[in-house]
CSV table of C-alpha atoms and ligand atoms in Angstrom, one decimal:
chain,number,residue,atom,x,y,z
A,1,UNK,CA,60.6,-3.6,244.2
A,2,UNK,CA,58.7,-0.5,243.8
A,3,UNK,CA,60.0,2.6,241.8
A,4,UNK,CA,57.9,5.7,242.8
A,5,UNK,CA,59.1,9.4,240.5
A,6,UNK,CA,58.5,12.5,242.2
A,7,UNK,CA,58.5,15.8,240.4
A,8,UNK,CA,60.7,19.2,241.6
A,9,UNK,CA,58.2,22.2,242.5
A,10,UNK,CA,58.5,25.7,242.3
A,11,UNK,CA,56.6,27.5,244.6
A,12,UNK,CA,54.8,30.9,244.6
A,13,UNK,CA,55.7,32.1,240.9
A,14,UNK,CA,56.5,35.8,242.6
A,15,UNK,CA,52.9,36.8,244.2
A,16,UNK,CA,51.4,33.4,244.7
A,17,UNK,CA,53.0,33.3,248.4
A,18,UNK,CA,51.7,29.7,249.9
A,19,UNK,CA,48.8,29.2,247.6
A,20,UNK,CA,50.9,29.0,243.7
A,21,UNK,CA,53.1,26.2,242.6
A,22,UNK,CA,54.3,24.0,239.7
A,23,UNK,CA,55.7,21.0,239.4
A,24,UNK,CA,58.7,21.0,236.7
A,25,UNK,CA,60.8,18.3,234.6
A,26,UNK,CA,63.8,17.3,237.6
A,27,UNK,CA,62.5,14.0,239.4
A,28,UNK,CA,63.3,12.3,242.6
A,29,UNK,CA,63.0,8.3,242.5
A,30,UNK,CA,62.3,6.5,245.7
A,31,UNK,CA,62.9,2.4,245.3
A,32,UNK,CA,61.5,0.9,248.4
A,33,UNK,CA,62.4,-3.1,248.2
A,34,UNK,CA,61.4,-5.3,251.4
A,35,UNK,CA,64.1,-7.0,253.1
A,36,UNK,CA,64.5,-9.9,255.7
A,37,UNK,CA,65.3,-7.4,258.1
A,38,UNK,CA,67.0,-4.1,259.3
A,39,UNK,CA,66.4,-0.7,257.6
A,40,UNK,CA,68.8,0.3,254.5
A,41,UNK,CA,69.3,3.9,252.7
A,42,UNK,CA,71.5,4.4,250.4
A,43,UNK,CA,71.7,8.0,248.1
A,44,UNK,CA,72.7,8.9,245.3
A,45,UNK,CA,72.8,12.3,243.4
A,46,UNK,CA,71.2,15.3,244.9
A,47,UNK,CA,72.3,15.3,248.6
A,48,UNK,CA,74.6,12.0,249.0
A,49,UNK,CA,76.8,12.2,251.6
A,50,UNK,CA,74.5,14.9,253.7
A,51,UNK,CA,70.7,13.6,253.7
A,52,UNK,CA,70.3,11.4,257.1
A,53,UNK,CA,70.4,7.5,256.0
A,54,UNK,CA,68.9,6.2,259.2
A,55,UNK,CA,65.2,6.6,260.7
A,56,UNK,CA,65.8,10.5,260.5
A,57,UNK,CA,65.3,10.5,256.8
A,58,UNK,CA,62.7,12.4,255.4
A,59,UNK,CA,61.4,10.1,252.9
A,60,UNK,CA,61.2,6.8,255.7
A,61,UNK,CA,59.6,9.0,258.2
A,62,UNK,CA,57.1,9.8,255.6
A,63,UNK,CA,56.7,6.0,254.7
A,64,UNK,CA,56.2,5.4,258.8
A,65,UNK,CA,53.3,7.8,259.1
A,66,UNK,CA,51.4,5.5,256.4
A,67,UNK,CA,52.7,2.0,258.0
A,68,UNK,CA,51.6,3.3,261.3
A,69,UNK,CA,47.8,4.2,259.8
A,70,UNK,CA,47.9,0.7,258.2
A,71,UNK,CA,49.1,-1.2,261.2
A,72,UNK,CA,51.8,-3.0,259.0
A,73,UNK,CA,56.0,-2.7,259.2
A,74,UNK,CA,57.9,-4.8,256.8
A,75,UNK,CA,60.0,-7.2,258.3
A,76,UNK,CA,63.1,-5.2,257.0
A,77,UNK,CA,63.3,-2.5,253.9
A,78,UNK,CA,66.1,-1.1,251.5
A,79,UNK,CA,64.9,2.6,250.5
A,80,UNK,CA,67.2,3.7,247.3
A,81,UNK,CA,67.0,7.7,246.4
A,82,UNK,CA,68.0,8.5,243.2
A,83,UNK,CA,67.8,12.4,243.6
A,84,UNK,CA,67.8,14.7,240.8
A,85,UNK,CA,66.3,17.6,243.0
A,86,UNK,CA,68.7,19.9,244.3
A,87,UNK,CA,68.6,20.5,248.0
A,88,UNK,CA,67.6,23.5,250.1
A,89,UNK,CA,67.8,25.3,247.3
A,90,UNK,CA,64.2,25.9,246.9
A,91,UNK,CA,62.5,23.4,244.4
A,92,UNK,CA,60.9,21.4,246.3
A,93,UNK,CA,62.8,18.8,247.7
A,94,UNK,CA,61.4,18.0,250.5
A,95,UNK,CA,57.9,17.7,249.2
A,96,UNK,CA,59.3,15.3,246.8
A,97,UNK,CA,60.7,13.2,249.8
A,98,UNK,CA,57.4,13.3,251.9
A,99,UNK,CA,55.4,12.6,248.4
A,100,UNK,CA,57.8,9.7,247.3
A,101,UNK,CA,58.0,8.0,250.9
A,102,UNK,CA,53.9,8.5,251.7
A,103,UNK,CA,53.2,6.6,247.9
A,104,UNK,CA,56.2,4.3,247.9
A,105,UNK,CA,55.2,2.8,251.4
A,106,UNK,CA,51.0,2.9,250.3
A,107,UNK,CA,52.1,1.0,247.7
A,108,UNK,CA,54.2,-1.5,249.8
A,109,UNK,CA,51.4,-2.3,251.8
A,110,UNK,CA,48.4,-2.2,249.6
A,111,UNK,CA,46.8,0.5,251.5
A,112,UNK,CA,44.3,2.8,250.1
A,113,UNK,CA,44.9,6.6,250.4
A,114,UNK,CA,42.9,9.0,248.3
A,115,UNK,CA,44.8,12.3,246.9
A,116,UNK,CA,42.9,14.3,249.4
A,117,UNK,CA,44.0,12.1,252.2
A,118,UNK,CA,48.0,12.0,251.0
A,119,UNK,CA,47.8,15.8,250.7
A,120,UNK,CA,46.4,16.1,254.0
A,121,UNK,CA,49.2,13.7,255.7
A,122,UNK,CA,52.4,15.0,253.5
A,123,UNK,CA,51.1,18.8,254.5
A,124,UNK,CA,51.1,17.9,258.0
A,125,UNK,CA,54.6,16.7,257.7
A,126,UNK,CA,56.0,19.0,255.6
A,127,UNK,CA,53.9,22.4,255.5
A,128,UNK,CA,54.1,23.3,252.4
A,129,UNK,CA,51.3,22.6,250.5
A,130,UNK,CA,52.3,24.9,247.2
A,131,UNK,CA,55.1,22.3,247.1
A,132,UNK,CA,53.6,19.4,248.2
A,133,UNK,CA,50.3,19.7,245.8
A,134,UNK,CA,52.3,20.1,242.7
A,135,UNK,CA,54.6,17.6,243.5
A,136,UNK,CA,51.7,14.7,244.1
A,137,UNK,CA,49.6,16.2,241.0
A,138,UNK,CA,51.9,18.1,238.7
A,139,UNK,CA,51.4,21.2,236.5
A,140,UNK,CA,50.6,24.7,238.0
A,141,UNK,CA,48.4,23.8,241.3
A,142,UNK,CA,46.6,26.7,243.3
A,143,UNK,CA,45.8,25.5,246.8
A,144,UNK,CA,43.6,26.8,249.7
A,145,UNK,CA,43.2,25.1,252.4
A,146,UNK,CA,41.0,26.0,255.8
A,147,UNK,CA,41.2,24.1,258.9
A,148,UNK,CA,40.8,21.0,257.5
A,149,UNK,CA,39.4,21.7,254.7
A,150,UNK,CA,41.4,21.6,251.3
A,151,UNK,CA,40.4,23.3,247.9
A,152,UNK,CA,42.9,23.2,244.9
A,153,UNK,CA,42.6,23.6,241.3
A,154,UNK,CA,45.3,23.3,238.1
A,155,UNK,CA,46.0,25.9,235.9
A,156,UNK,CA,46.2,24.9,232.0
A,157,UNK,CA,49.7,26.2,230.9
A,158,UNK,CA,51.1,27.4,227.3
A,159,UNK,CA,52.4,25.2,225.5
A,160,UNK,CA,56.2,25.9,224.5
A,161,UNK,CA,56.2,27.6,228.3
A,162,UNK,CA,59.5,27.1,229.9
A,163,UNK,CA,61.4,27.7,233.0
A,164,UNK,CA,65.3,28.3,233.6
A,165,UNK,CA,66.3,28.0,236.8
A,166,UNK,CA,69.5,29.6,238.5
A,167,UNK,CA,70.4,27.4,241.1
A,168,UNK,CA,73.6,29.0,243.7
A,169,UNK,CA,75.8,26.5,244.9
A,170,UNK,CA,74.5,27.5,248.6
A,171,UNK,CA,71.6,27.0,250.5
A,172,UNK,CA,68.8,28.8,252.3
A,173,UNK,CA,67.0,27.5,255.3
A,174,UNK,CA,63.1,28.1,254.4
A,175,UNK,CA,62.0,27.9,258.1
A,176,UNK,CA,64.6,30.3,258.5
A,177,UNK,CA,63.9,32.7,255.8
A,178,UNK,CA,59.8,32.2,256.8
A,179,UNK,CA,61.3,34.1,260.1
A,180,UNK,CA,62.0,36.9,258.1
A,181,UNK,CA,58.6,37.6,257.0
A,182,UNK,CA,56.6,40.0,258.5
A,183,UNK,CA,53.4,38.7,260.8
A,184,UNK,CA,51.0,41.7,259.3
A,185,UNK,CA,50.9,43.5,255.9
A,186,UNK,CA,49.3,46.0,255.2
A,187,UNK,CA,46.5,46.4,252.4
A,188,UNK,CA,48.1,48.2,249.9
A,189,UNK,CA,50.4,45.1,249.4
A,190,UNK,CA,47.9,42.6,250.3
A,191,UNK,CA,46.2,44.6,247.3
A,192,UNK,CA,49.5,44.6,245.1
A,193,UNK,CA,49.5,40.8,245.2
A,194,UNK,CA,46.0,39.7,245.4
A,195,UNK,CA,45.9,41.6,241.2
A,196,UNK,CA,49.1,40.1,240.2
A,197,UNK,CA,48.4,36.4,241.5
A,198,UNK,CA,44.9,36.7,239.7
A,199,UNK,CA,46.7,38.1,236.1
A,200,UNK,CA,49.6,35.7,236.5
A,201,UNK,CA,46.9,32.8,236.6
A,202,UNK,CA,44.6,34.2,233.9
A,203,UNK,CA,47.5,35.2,231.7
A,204,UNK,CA,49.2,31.7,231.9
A,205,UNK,CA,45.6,30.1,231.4
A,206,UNK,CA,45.4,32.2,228.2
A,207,UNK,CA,48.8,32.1,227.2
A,208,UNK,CA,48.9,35.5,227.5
A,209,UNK,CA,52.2,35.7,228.7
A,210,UNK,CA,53.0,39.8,227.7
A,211,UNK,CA,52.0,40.7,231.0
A,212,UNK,CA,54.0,38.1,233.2
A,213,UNK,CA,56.4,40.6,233.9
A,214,UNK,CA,54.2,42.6,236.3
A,215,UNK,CA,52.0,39.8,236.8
A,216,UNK,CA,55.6,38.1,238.9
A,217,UNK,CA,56.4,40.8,241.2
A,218,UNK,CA,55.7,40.7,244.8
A,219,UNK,CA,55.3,42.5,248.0
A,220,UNK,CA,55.0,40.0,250.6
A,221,UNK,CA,58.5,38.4,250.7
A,222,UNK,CA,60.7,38.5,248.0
A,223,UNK,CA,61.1,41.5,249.4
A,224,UNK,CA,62.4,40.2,252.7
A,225,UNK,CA,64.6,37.1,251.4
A,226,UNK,CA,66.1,38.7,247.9
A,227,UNK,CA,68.5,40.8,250.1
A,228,UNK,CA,69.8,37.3,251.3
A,229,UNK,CA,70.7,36.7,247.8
A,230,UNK,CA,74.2,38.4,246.2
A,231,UNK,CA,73.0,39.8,242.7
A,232,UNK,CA,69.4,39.2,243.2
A,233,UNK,CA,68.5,41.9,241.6
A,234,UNK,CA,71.1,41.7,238.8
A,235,UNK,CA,70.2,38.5,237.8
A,236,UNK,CA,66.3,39.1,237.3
A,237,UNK,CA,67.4,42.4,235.0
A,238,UNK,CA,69.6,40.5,233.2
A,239,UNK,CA,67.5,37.3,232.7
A,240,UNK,CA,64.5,40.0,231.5
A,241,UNK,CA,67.1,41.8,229.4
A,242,UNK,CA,67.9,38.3,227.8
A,243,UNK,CA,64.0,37.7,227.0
A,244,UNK,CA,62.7,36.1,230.1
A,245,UNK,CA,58.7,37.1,230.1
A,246,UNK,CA,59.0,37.1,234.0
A,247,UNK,CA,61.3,36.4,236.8
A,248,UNK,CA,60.8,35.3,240.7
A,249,UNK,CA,62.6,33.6,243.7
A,250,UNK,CA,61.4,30.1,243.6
A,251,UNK,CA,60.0,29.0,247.0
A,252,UNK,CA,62.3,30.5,249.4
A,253,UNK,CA,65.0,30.6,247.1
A,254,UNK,CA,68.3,30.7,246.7
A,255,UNK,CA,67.3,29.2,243.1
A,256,UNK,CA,65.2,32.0,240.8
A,257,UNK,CA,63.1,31.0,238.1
A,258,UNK,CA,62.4,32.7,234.9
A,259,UNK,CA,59.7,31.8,232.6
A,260,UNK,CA,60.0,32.0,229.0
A,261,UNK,CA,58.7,31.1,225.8
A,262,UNK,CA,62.3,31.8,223.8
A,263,UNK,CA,65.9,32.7,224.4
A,264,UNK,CA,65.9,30.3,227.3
A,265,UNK,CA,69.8,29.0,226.2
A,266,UNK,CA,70.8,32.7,226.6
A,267,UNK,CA,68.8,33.5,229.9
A,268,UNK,CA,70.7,30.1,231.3
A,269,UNK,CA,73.8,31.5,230.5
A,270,UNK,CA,73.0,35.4,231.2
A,271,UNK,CA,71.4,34.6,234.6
A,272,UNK,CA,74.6,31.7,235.4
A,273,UNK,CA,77.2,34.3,234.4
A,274,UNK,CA,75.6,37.1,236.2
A,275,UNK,CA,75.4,35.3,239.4
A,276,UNK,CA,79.5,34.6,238.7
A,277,UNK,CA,80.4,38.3,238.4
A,278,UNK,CA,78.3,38.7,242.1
A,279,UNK,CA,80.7,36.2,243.6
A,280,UNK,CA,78.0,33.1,243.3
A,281,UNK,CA,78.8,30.1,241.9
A,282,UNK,CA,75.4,28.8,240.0
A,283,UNK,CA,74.3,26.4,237.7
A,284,UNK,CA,71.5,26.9,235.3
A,285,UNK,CA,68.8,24.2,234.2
A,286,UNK,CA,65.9,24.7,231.4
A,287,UNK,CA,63.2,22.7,232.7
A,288,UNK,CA,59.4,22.4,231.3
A,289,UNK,CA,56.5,22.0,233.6
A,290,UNK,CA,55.7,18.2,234.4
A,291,UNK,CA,52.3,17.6,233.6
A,292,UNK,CA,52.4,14.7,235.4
A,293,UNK,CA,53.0,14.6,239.6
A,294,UNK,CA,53.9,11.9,241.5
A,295,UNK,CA,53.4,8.2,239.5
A,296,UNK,CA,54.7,4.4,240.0
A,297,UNK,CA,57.5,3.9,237.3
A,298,UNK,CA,57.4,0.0,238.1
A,299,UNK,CA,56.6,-2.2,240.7
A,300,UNK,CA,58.5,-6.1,240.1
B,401,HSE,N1,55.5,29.1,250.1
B,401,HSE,C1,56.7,28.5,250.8
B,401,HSE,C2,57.6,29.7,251.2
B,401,HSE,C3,57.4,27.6,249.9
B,401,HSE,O1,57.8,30.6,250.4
B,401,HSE,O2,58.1,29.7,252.4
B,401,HSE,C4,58.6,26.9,250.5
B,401,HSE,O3,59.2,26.2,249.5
């Protein structure tokens, strides 16, 4: 059997729209064990009873793509998901799918796929590489990428730095939400973000983080998908109130993050209790950043 741990991502950390992500301490696991024949899924935790347990899932169609480049199938194959990842909710759970299926099956059939090469194939599947990069290498990830040409980098981040995460008991479509978005900005916001991307980096790089609550704000689409989002704007005061250093809708959302170095018990419960009082049911989790991405547990 092979056991294959997948990290959650957050995406964009506020002005880091499609280039800023960070993988965090919530796994998926993805067992892939061969069988005489016939394809079995079977779920359990995050999204039981709702993810697709047939050749629709996510995390075999992922797997396909590699057997088809390796020219292999196996005869027959049980994939078990163990899901800690929330779904739809914006922390990456469909990175963690495409991740988890693309090393789970390379490792099935001994084929060899550099980083570059699984970033390139989960992207094209899942197009969201400040989710998927995170999620295959872990920590805070900034990604370019140009035709086919991909550049990324990790950010070294404070130690003691954590995240709390306010996760709504609904969900948000990101293709959806992406529709939202406006097609051209202008260059006063282009402008606004381009200065707080660059002092979120260099103040997490330095520990620096008096300055992450500017350094989080963004004009190119929290904006346009907070107003989906009862108490949005309640909860970040109140999670900044409570001591969070800075606050942001992580990925698309619904979930926001807040990052702090203290008080996170009290943020949890502030940012949980404020989202109650808007008529949202929430939960709240205090999660570090996983150094580590993607990684075999065991292979038997
Ligand atoms: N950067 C993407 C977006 C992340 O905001 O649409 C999706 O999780």
């Amino acid at each position: 059997m092979i056991r294959v741990q997948v990290p959650a991502t957050t995406a964009n950390l506020g002005p880091g729209f499609d280039c800023l992500g960070m993988a965090l301490e919530l796994y998926n696991i993805v067992e892939f064990s061969k069988i005489p024949r016939g394809l079995i899924i079977e779920v359990e935790g995050e999204g039981a009873g709702n993810l697709a347990c047939n050749e629709g899932n996510l995390v075999y169609r992922a797997a396909r793509q590699v057997f088809d480049r390796a020219g292999y199938m196996p005869a027959g194959l049980r994939i078990r998901l163990i899901n800690g990842i929330p779904v739809g909710r914006g922390l990456g759970s469909s990175a963690s799918a495409v991740i988890g299926g693309i090393i789970a099956a390379k490792m099935l059939c001994g084929t060899d796929l550099s980083k570059r090469e699984i970033l390139a194939l989960a992207c094209a599947m899942e197009g969201h590489p400040d989710n998927i990069a995170p999620a295959l290498l872990g920590g805070l990830v900034i990604y370019a990428s140009v035709d086919d040409e991909i550049t990324w980098t990790k950010v070294d981040l404070p130690a003691g730095l954590k995240t709390v995460v306010a996760v709504p008991d609904f969900t948000m479509s990101t293709r959806d939400t992406r529709e939202t978005l406006p097609h051209m900005v202008t260059m006063r916001d282009a402008v606004f973000n381009i200065g707080r991307a660059a002092l979120l980096v260099a103040a997490l790089q330095k520990g620096d983080l008096s300055v992450l609550g500017t350094a989080m704000e963004d004009k190119l689409h929290q904006p346009f998908r907070s107003g989906m989002i009862p108490g949005y704007k309640k909860v970040v005061s109140a999670a900044r109130l409570a001591g969070a250093r800075g606050v942001a809708l992580s990925g698309a959302g619904p979930a926001i993050i807040a990052l702090a170095d203290n008080n996170q018990e009290l943020i949890a419960e502030v940012m949980k209790e404020t989202f109650r009082e808007s008529g949202v049911n929430a939960r709240s989790l205090i999660l570090a950043p996983s150094p580590v991405g993607a990684r075999a547990l065991e292979v038997i």
